[in-house]
PDB file of C-alpha atoms in Angstrom:
ATOM      1  CA  ASP A   1     -11.533  13.730  -9.121  1.00 67.00           C
ATOM      2  CA  ALA A   2     -10.999  14.322  -5.415  1.00 81.00           C
ATOM      3  CA  GLY A   3      -9.256  10.995  -4.969  1.00 93.00           C
ATOM      4  CA  VAL A   4      -9.875   8.553  -2.152  1.00 96.00           C
ATOM      5  CA  ILE A   5     -11.228  10.424   0.849  1.00 97.00           C
ATOM      6  CA  GLN A   6     -10.713   9.149   4.373  1.00 97.00           C
ATOM      7  CA  SER A   7     -12.018  10.465   7.654  1.00 97.00           C
ATOM      8  CA  PRO A   8     -11.071  11.236  10.290  1.00 97.00           C
ATOM      9  CA  ARG A   9      -7.421  12.045   9.526  1.00 96.00           C
ATOM     10  CA  HIS A  10      -6.531  11.708  13.186  1.00 97.00           C
ATOM     11  CA  GLU A  11      -8.323   9.922  15.984  1.00 97.00           C
ATOM     12  CA  VAL A  12      -7.281   9.692  19.601  1.00 98.00           C
ATOM     13  CA  THR A  13      -9.396   7.498  21.811  1.00 97.00           C
ATOM     14  CA  GLU A  14      -9.229   5.511  24.994  1.00 97.00           C
ATOM     15  CA  MET A  15      -8.961   1.790  25.279  1.00 97.00           C
ATOM     16  CA  GLY A  16     -12.336   0.107  25.088  1.00 97.00           C
ATOM     17  CA  GLN A  17     -13.971   2.752  22.945  1.00 97.00           C
ATOM     18  CA  GLU A  18     -15.478   2.068  19.541  1.00 97.00           C
ATOM     19  CA  VAL A  19     -13.649   3.528  16.550  1.00 98.00           C
ATOM     20  CA  THR A  20     -15.148   3.992  13.098  1.00 98.00           C
ATOM     21  CA  LEU A  21     -13.002   4.927  10.127  1.00 98.00           C
ATOM     22  CA  ARG A  22     -14.612   6.007   6.886  1.00 98.00           C
ATOM     23  CA  CYS A  23     -13.665   5.879   3.253  1.00 98.00           C
ATOM     24  CA  LYS A  24     -15.083   7.244   0.027  1.00 98.00           C
ATOM     25  CA  PRO A  25     -13.470   5.569  -2.999  1.00 96.00           C
ATOM     26  CA  ILE A  26     -12.934   7.146  -6.396  1.00 95.00           C
ATOM     27  CA  SER A  27     -16.152   7.165  -8.371  1.00 94.00           C
ATOM     28  CA  GLY A  28     -16.287   4.256 -10.796  1.00 90.00           C
ATOM     29  CA  HIS A  29     -13.726   2.151  -8.977  1.00 91.00           C
ATOM     30  CA  ASN A  30     -14.929  -1.388  -8.358  1.00 88.00           C
ATOM     31  CA  SER A  31     -12.457  -2.525  -5.722  1.00 91.00           C
ATOM     32  CA  LEU A  32     -11.802  -1.149  -2.252  1.00 94.00           C
ATOM     33  CA  PHE A  33      -9.042  -2.098   0.167  1.00 95.00           C
ATOM     34  CA  TRP A  34      -8.256  -1.462   3.807  1.00 97.00           C
ATOM     35  CA  TYR A  35      -4.590  -1.577   4.866  1.00 97.00           C
ATOM     36  CA  ARG A  36      -2.933  -0.968   8.224  1.00 97.00           C
ATOM     37  CA  GLN A  37       0.560   0.490   8.533  1.00 95.00           C
ATOM     38  CA  THR A  38       2.767   0.113  11.594  1.00 94.00           C
ATOM     39  CA  MET A  39       6.495   0.409  12.113  1.00 89.00           C
ATOM     40  CA  MET A  40       6.784  -3.202  13.169  1.00 89.00           C
ATOM     41  CA  ARG A  41       4.631  -4.902  10.541  1.00 90.00           C
ATOM     42  CA  GLY A  42       4.678  -2.479   7.627  1.00 91.00           C
ATOM     43  CA  LEU A  43       1.625  -2.372   5.360  1.00 93.00           C
ATOM     44  CA  GLU A  44      -0.831  -5.171   6.027  1.00 94.00           C
ATOM     45  CA  LEU A  45      -3.888  -5.919   3.918  1.00 94.00           C
ATOM     46  CA  LEU A  46      -6.881  -6.200   6.227  1.00 96.00           C
ATOM     47  CA  ILE A  47      -9.768  -6.753   3.838  1.00 95.00           C
ATOM     48  CA  TYR A  48     -10.857  -5.954   0.329  1.00 92.00           C
ATOM     49  CA  PHE A  49     -14.129  -5.677  -1.559  1.00 93.00           C
ATOM     50  CA  ASN A  50     -15.024  -6.152  -5.209  1.00 90.00           C
ATOM     51  CA  ASN A  51     -18.325  -4.580  -6.269  1.00 90.00           C
ATOM     52  CA  ASN A  52     -19.207  -3.995  -2.599  1.00 93.00           C
ATOM     53  CA  VAL A  53     -18.767  -7.678  -1.714  1.00 93.00           C
ATOM     54  CA  PRO A  54     -16.040  -8.691   0.774  1.00 93.00           C
ATOM     55  CA  ILE A  55     -13.632 -10.993  -1.040  1.00 90.00           C
ATOM     56  CA  ASP A  56     -10.886 -11.676   1.474  1.00 89.00           C
ATOM     57  CA  ASP A  57     -10.948 -10.717   5.134  1.00 92.00           C
ATOM     58  CA  SER A  58      -8.201 -13.063   6.241  1.00 90.00           C
ATOM     59  CA  GLY A  59      -6.069 -10.103   7.229  1.00 91.00           C
ATOM     60  CA  MET A  60      -8.531  -8.800   9.790  1.00 94.00           C
ATOM     61  CA  PRO A  61      -6.643  -9.354  13.036  1.00 88.00           C
ATOM     62  CA  GLU A  62      -9.489 -10.192  15.364  1.00 86.00           C
ATOM     63  CA  ASP A  63     -13.247 -10.248  15.726  1.00 92.00           C
ATOM     64  CA  ARG A  64     -12.966  -6.772  17.185  1.00 96.00           C
ATOM     65  CA  PHE A  65     -12.427  -5.567  13.624  1.00 97.00           C
ATOM     66  CA  SER A  66     -15.244  -5.365  11.108  1.00 97.00           C
ATOM     67  CA  ALA A  67     -15.664  -3.687   7.725  1.00 97.00           C
ATOM     68  CA  LYS A  68     -18.663  -2.907   5.611  1.00 97.00           C
ATOM     69  CA  MET A  69     -19.333  -1.475   2.191  1.00 97.00           C
ATOM     70  CA  PRO A  70     -23.049  -0.701   1.986  1.00 96.00           C
ATOM     71  CA  ASN A  71     -22.744   0.936  -1.432  1.00 94.00           C
ATOM     72  CA  ALA A  72     -20.186   1.733  -4.113  1.00 94.00           C
ATOM     73  CA  SER A  73     -19.283   5.097  -2.615  1.00 95.00           C
ATOM     74  CA  PHE A  74     -18.770   4.344   1.062  1.00 96.00           C
ATOM     75  CA  SER A  75     -16.984   1.931   3.357  1.00 98.00           C
ATOM     76  CA  THR A  76     -16.318   1.751   7.077  1.00 98.00           C
ATOM     77  CA  LEU A  77     -13.759  -0.020   9.218  1.00 98.00           C
ATOM     78  CA  LYS A  78     -14.862  -0.453  12.813  1.00 98.00           C
ATOM     79  CA  ILE A  79     -12.879  -1.501  15.851  1.00 97.00           C
ATOM     80  CA  GLN A  80     -14.863  -2.411  18.939  1.00 97.00           C
ATOM     81  CA  PRO A  81     -13.498  -2.422  21.578  1.00 96.00           C
ATOM     82  CA  SER A  82     -10.255  -0.671  20.677  1.00 96.00           C
ATOM     83  CA  GLU A  83      -6.919  -1.552  22.285  1.00 96.00           C
ATOM     84  CA  PRO A  84      -3.570   0.289  22.410  1.00 97.00           C
ATOM     85  CA  ARG A  85      -2.036  -2.239  20.004  1.00 95.00           C
ATOM     86  CA  ASP A  86      -4.532  -1.077  17.363  1.00 97.00           C
ATOM     87  CA  SER A  87      -2.675   2.231  17.143  1.00 97.00           C
ATOM     88  CA  ALA A  88      -1.581   2.579  13.520  1.00 97.00           C
ATOM     89  CA  VAL A  89      -2.269   4.428  10.302  1.00 96.00           C
ATOM     90  CA  TYR A  90      -5.180   2.905   8.446  1.00 98.00           C
ATOM     91  CA  PHE A  91      -5.265   3.387   4.691  1.00 97.00           C
ATOM     92  CA  CYS A  92      -8.137   2.953   2.317  1.00 97.00           C
ATOM     93  CA  ALA A  93      -7.399   2.418  -1.379  1.00 95.00           C
ATOM     94  CA  SER A  94      -9.545   1.873  -4.440  1.00 94.00           C
ATOM     95  CA  SER A  95      -8.932   0.596  -7.951  1.00 91.00           C
ATOM     96  CA  PRO A  96     -10.820   0.252 -11.208  1.00 86.00           C
ATOM     97  CA  GLY A  97     -10.346  -3.511 -11.189  1.00 73.00           C
ATOM     98  CA  LEU A  98      -8.588  -5.978 -13.462  1.00 62.00           C
ATOM     99  CA  ALA A  99     -11.248  -5.892 -16.163  1.00 58.00           C
ATOM    100  CA  VAL A 100     -10.584  -2.207 -16.716  1.00 55.00           C
ATOM    101  CA  SER A 101      -6.904  -1.732 -16.178  1.00 55.00           C
ATOM    102  CA  GLY A 102      -5.460  -5.179 -16.805  1.00 57.00           C
ATOM    103  CA  ALA A 103      -3.248  -4.643 -13.815  1.00 62.00           C
ATOM    104  CA  ASN A 104      -4.607  -3.512 -10.569  1.00 76.00           C
ATOM    105  CA  VAL A 105      -3.350  -0.030  -9.779  1.00 86.00           C
ATOM    106  CA  LEU A 106      -4.403   1.084  -6.312  1.00 91.00           C
ATOM    107  CA  THR A 107      -5.009   4.728  -5.445  1.00 93.00           C
ATOM    108  CA  PHE A 108      -4.551   5.426  -1.751  1.00 95.00           C
ATOM    109  CA  GLY A 109      -6.200   7.884   0.556  1.00 96.00           C
ATOM    110  CA  ALA A 110      -4.177  10.049   2.934  1.00 94.00           C
ATOM    111  CA  GLY A 111      -4.803   7.675   5.830  1.00 96.00           C
ATOM    112  CA  SER A 112      -6.387   7.823   9.267  1.00 97.00           C
ATOM    113  CA  ARG A 113      -3.913   7.917  12.135  1.00 97.00           C
ATOM    114  CA  LEU A 114      -5.386   6.126  15.151  1.00 98.00           C
ATOM    115  CA  THR A 115      -3.997   6.415  18.640  1.00 98.00           C
ATOM    116  CA  VAL A 116      -5.544   4.300  21.358  1.00 97.00           C
ATOM    117  CA  LEU A 117      -4.508   5.319  24.875  1.00 96.00           C
TER     118      LEU A 117
ATOM    119  CA  ALA B   1       1.776 -17.296  -1.275  1.00 78.00           C
ATOM    120  CA  GLN B   2       3.116 -14.178  -2.888  1.00 86.00           C
ATOM    121  CA  SER B   3       5.622 -11.984  -1.076  1.00 90.00           C
ATOM    122  CA  VAL B   4       8.207  -9.287  -1.603  1.00 94.00           C
ATOM    123  CA  THR B   5      11.431  -8.640   0.253  1.00 95.00           C
ATOM    124  CA  GLN B   6      13.031  -5.236   0.217  1.00 96.00           C
ATOM    125  CA  LEU B   7      16.722  -5.389   1.035  1.00 93.00           C
ATOM    126  CA  GLY B   8      17.760  -2.541   3.267  1.00 91.00           C
ATOM    127  CA  SER B   9      15.286  -0.640   5.371  1.00 93.00           C
ATOM    128  CA  HIS B  10      17.287   2.550   4.939  1.00 96.00           C
ATOM    129  CA  VAL B  11      19.367   3.825   2.025  1.00 97.00           C
ATOM    130  CA  SER B  12      21.348   7.062   2.081  1.00 97.00           C
ATOM    131  CA  VAL B  13      22.755   8.766  -1.016  1.00 97.00           C
ATOM    132  CA  SER B  14      24.194  12.133  -1.914  1.00 97.00           C
ATOM    133  CA  GLU B  15      22.371  14.483  -4.228  1.00 97.00           C
ATOM    134  CA  GLY B  16      23.288  13.583  -7.801  1.00 97.00           C
ATOM    135  CA  ALA B  17      24.279  10.017  -6.960  1.00 97.00           C
ATOM    136  CA  LEU B  18      22.696   6.848  -8.284  1.00 98.00           C
ATOM    137  CA  VAL B  19      19.679   5.550  -6.399  1.00 98.00           C
ATOM    138  CA  LEU B  20      19.258   1.760  -6.165  1.00 98.00           C
ATOM    139  CA  LEU B  21      16.482   0.244  -4.084  1.00 98.00           C
ATOM    140  CA  ARG B  22      16.296  -3.530  -4.073  1.00 98.00           C
ATOM    141  CA  CYS B  23      13.235  -5.740  -4.263  1.00 97.00           C
ATOM    142  CA  ASN B  24      12.978  -9.494  -4.636  1.00 97.00           C
ATOM    143  CA  TYR B  25       9.674 -11.246  -5.074  1.00 94.00           C
ATOM    144  CA  SER B  26       8.157 -14.665  -4.697  1.00 92.00           C
ATOM    145  CA  SER B  27       5.095 -15.509  -6.738  1.00 87.00           C
ATOM    146  CA  SER B  28       3.338 -18.705  -7.768  1.00 83.00           C
ATOM    147  CA  VAL B  29       1.566 -16.871 -10.604  1.00 80.00           C
ATOM    148  CA  PRO B  30       2.991 -14.591 -13.290  1.00 81.00           C
ATOM    149  CA  PRO B  31       3.896 -11.566 -11.228  1.00 86.00           C
ATOM    150  CA  TYR B  32       2.584  -8.088 -11.604  1.00 89.00           C
ATOM    151  CA  LEU B  33       4.983  -5.811  -9.730  1.00 92.00           C
ATOM    152  CA  PHE B  34       4.719  -2.255  -8.527  1.00 94.00           C
ATOM    153  CA  TRP B  35       6.732   0.455  -6.839  1.00 97.00           C
ATOM    154  CA  TYR B  36       4.960   3.024  -4.701  1.00 97.00           C
ATOM    155  CA  VAL B  37       6.357   6.084  -2.918  1.00 97.00           C
ATOM    156  CA  GLN B  38       5.116   7.574   0.359  1.00 95.00           C
ATOM    157  CA  TYR B  39       5.952  11.099   1.465  1.00 93.00           C
ATOM    158  CA  PRO B  40       5.552  12.026   5.130  1.00 88.00           C
ATOM    159  CA  ASN B  41       1.946  12.082   6.326  1.00 85.00           C
ATOM    160  CA  GLN B  42       0.624  11.111   2.918  1.00 89.00           C
ATOM    161  CA  GLY B  43      -0.773   8.034   1.242  1.00 90.00           C
ATOM    162  CA  LEU B  44       1.124   5.913  -1.235  1.00 94.00           C
ATOM    163  CA  GLN B  45       1.544   7.036  -4.834  1.00 94.00           C
ATOM    164  CA  LEU B  46       2.283   4.784  -7.801  1.00 94.00           C
ATOM    165  CA  LEU B  47       5.757   5.203  -9.285  1.00 96.00           C
ATOM    166  CA  LEU B  48       5.654   2.455 -11.894  1.00 94.00           C
ATOM    167  CA  LYS B  49       4.301  -1.008 -12.662  1.00 92.00           C
ATOM    168  CA  TYR B  50       5.335  -4.156 -14.498  1.00 91.00           C
ATOM    169  CA  THR B  51       2.607  -6.265 -16.106  1.00 84.00           C
ATOM    170  CA  SER B  52       4.472  -8.753 -18.337  1.00 77.00           C
ATOM    171  CA  ALA B  53       5.213  -6.375 -21.174  1.00 77.00           C
ATOM    172  CA  ALA B  54       8.597  -4.654 -21.439  1.00 86.00           C
ATOM    173  CA  THR B  55      11.003  -5.773 -18.719  1.00 90.00           C
ATOM    174  CA  LEU B  56      12.408  -2.262 -18.291  1.00 95.00           C
ATOM    175  CA  VAL B  57       9.699  -0.041 -16.919  1.00 94.00           C
ATOM    176  CA  LYS B  58       9.899   3.730 -16.743  1.00 95.00           C
ATOM    177  CA  GLY B  59       7.961   5.619 -14.133  1.00 94.00           C
ATOM    178  CA  ILE B  60       7.466   9.117 -12.864  1.00 94.00           C
ATOM    179  CA  ASN B  61      10.157  11.450 -11.554  1.00 93.00           C
ATOM    180  CA  GLY B  62      12.924   9.733 -13.535  1.00 96.00           C
ATOM    181  CA  PHE B  63      12.643   6.363 -11.805  1.00 97.00           C
ATOM    182  CA  GLU B  64      12.795   3.064 -13.613  1.00 97.00           C
ATOM    183  CA  ALA B  65      12.826  -0.619 -12.684  1.00 97.00           C
ATOM    184  CA  GLU B  66      13.927  -3.770 -14.448  1.00 95.00           C
ATOM    185  CA  PHE B  67      12.124  -7.076 -14.127  1.00 95.00           C
ATOM    186  CA  LYS B  68      14.564  -9.994 -14.006  1.00 94.00           C
ATOM    187  CA  LYS B  69      12.770 -13.310 -13.830  1.00 92.00           C
ATOM    188  CA  SER B  70      15.953 -15.338 -13.402  1.00 92.00           C
ATOM    189  CA  GLU B  71      16.828 -13.321 -10.316  1.00 94.00           C
ATOM    190  CA  THR B  72      13.205 -12.810  -9.137  1.00 94.00           C
ATOM    191  CA  SER B  73      14.084  -9.157  -8.777  1.00 96.00           C
ATOM    192  CA  PHE B  74      12.495  -5.825  -9.542  1.00 97.00           C
ATOM    193  CA  HIS B  75      15.020  -3.211  -8.392  1.00 97.00           C
ATOM    194  CA  LEU B  76      14.234   0.497  -8.592  1.00 98.00           C
ATOM    195  CA  THR B  77      16.833   2.926  -9.906  1.00 98.00           C
ATOM    196  CA  LYS B  78      17.296   6.595 -10.649  1.00 98.00           C
ATOM    197  CA  PRO B  79      20.502   7.903 -12.250  1.00 97.00           C
ATOM    198  CA  SER B  80      20.732  11.092 -10.221  1.00 97.00           C
ATOM    199  CA  ALA B  81      19.115  11.639  -6.831  1.00 97.00           C
ATOM    200  CA  HIS B  82      17.355  14.848  -5.962  1.00 96.00           C
ATOM    201  CA  MET B  83      16.569  16.128  -2.505  1.00 96.00           C
ATOM    202  CA  SER B  84      12.879  15.793  -3.273  1.00 95.00           C
ATOM    203  CA  ASP B  85      13.307  12.012  -3.705  1.00 96.00           C
ATOM    204  CA  ALA B  86      13.643  11.569   0.048  1.00 96.00           C
ATOM    205  CA  ALA B  87      10.685   9.378   0.999  1.00 97.00           C
ATOM    206  CA  GLU B  88       9.714   5.801   1.771  1.00 96.00           C
ATOM    207  CA  TYR B  89       9.503   3.396  -1.132  1.00 97.00           C
ATOM    208  CA  PHE B  90       7.429   0.223  -1.262  1.00 97.00           C
ATOM    209  CA  CYS B  91       7.644  -2.694  -3.631  1.00 96.00           C
ATOM    210  CA  ALA B  92       4.451  -4.708  -4.145  1.00 94.00           C
ATOM    211  CA  VAL B  93       3.237  -7.825  -5.941  1.00 91.00           C
ATOM    212  CA  ARG B  94      -0.312  -8.803  -6.807  1.00 86.00           C
ATOM    213  CA  ALA B  95      -1.764 -11.206  -4.277  1.00 82.00           C
ATOM    214  CA  ASN B  96      -3.025 -13.761  -6.798  1.00 74.00           C
ATOM    215  CA  GLN B  97      -3.981 -14.093 -10.432  1.00 68.00           C
ATOM    216  CA  ALA B  98      -7.699 -13.689  -9.965  1.00 65.00           C
ATOM    217  CA  GLY B  99      -7.730 -11.174  -7.167  1.00 61.00           C
ATOM    218  CA  THR B 100      -6.998  -7.519  -7.146  1.00 76.00           C
ATOM    219  CA  ALA B 101      -5.132  -6.907  -3.881  1.00 86.00           C
ATOM    220  CA  LEU B 102      -1.433  -6.112  -3.539  1.00 90.00           C
ATOM    221  CA  ILE B 103       1.081  -7.462  -1.048  1.00 92.00           C
ATOM    222  CA  PHE B 104       3.626  -4.862   0.021  1.00 94.00           C
ATOM    223  CA  GLY B 105       7.192  -5.117   1.235  1.00 94.00           C
ATOM    224  CA  LYS B 106       8.304  -3.507   4.491  1.00 94.00           C
ATOM    225  CA  GLY B 107       9.538  -0.404   2.710  1.00 95.00           C
ATOM    226  CA  THR B 108      12.877   1.346   2.240  1.00 96.00           C
ATOM    227  CA  THR B 109      13.463   4.848   3.494  1.00 96.00           C
ATOM    228  CA  LEU B 110      15.590   6.899   1.108  1.00 97.00           C
ATOM    229  CA  SER B 111      17.588   9.791   2.523  1.00 97.00           C
ATOM    230  CA  VAL B 112      19.279  12.302   0.217  1.00 97.00           C
ATOM    231  CA  SER B 113      22.015  14.579   1.502  1.00 96.00           C
ATOM    232  CA  SER B 114      23.368  17.708  -0.144  1.00 92.00           C
TER     233      SER B 114
END
């Protein structure tokens, strides 16, 4: 298995521009997570999906952030408009789910490093 | 709400010395606990997990952790550090009993000197 695949790996954009981050989870995994990592705040859970349905988006910082999972093999995290304080590494992770593993082990992608100028 | 606190944002050891990374948790449900490792410019990788079975959990690369309910701790140890252990280590707890998300600590950077 290729693991969790994220794109782009690096994104540099200017304030006000729209940013779209993409994620392909491991085939067969039922849960997908978006995390944000910064020096100040560490790893923050933004949103997660079970079976393509958003379960908890309480971590999404503002209405400028949105996430979708149109099918089991693809998810996007969109920021519109972007701001410098959105600069961070955004991680996508997937897991088989509690019913399969009994304890939810997340597999992470390599991350997308976003810089907003 | 569930949370984890990692004591010490930076730990330095000599090669061959004992590694001890501290994690304390708070959980209103029976905790499932995890340690992940992150190497530079990479995603997080699972080291080990505790899911209410044996309290001493062995993971990859010679690491182990002991669940102590009375101390609400889940410290990570390795008897002898290797240069390749230099990385950032994260402790995590499941967010709730029904859900599947994890809540992570702020991380501890481990440096290993020769």
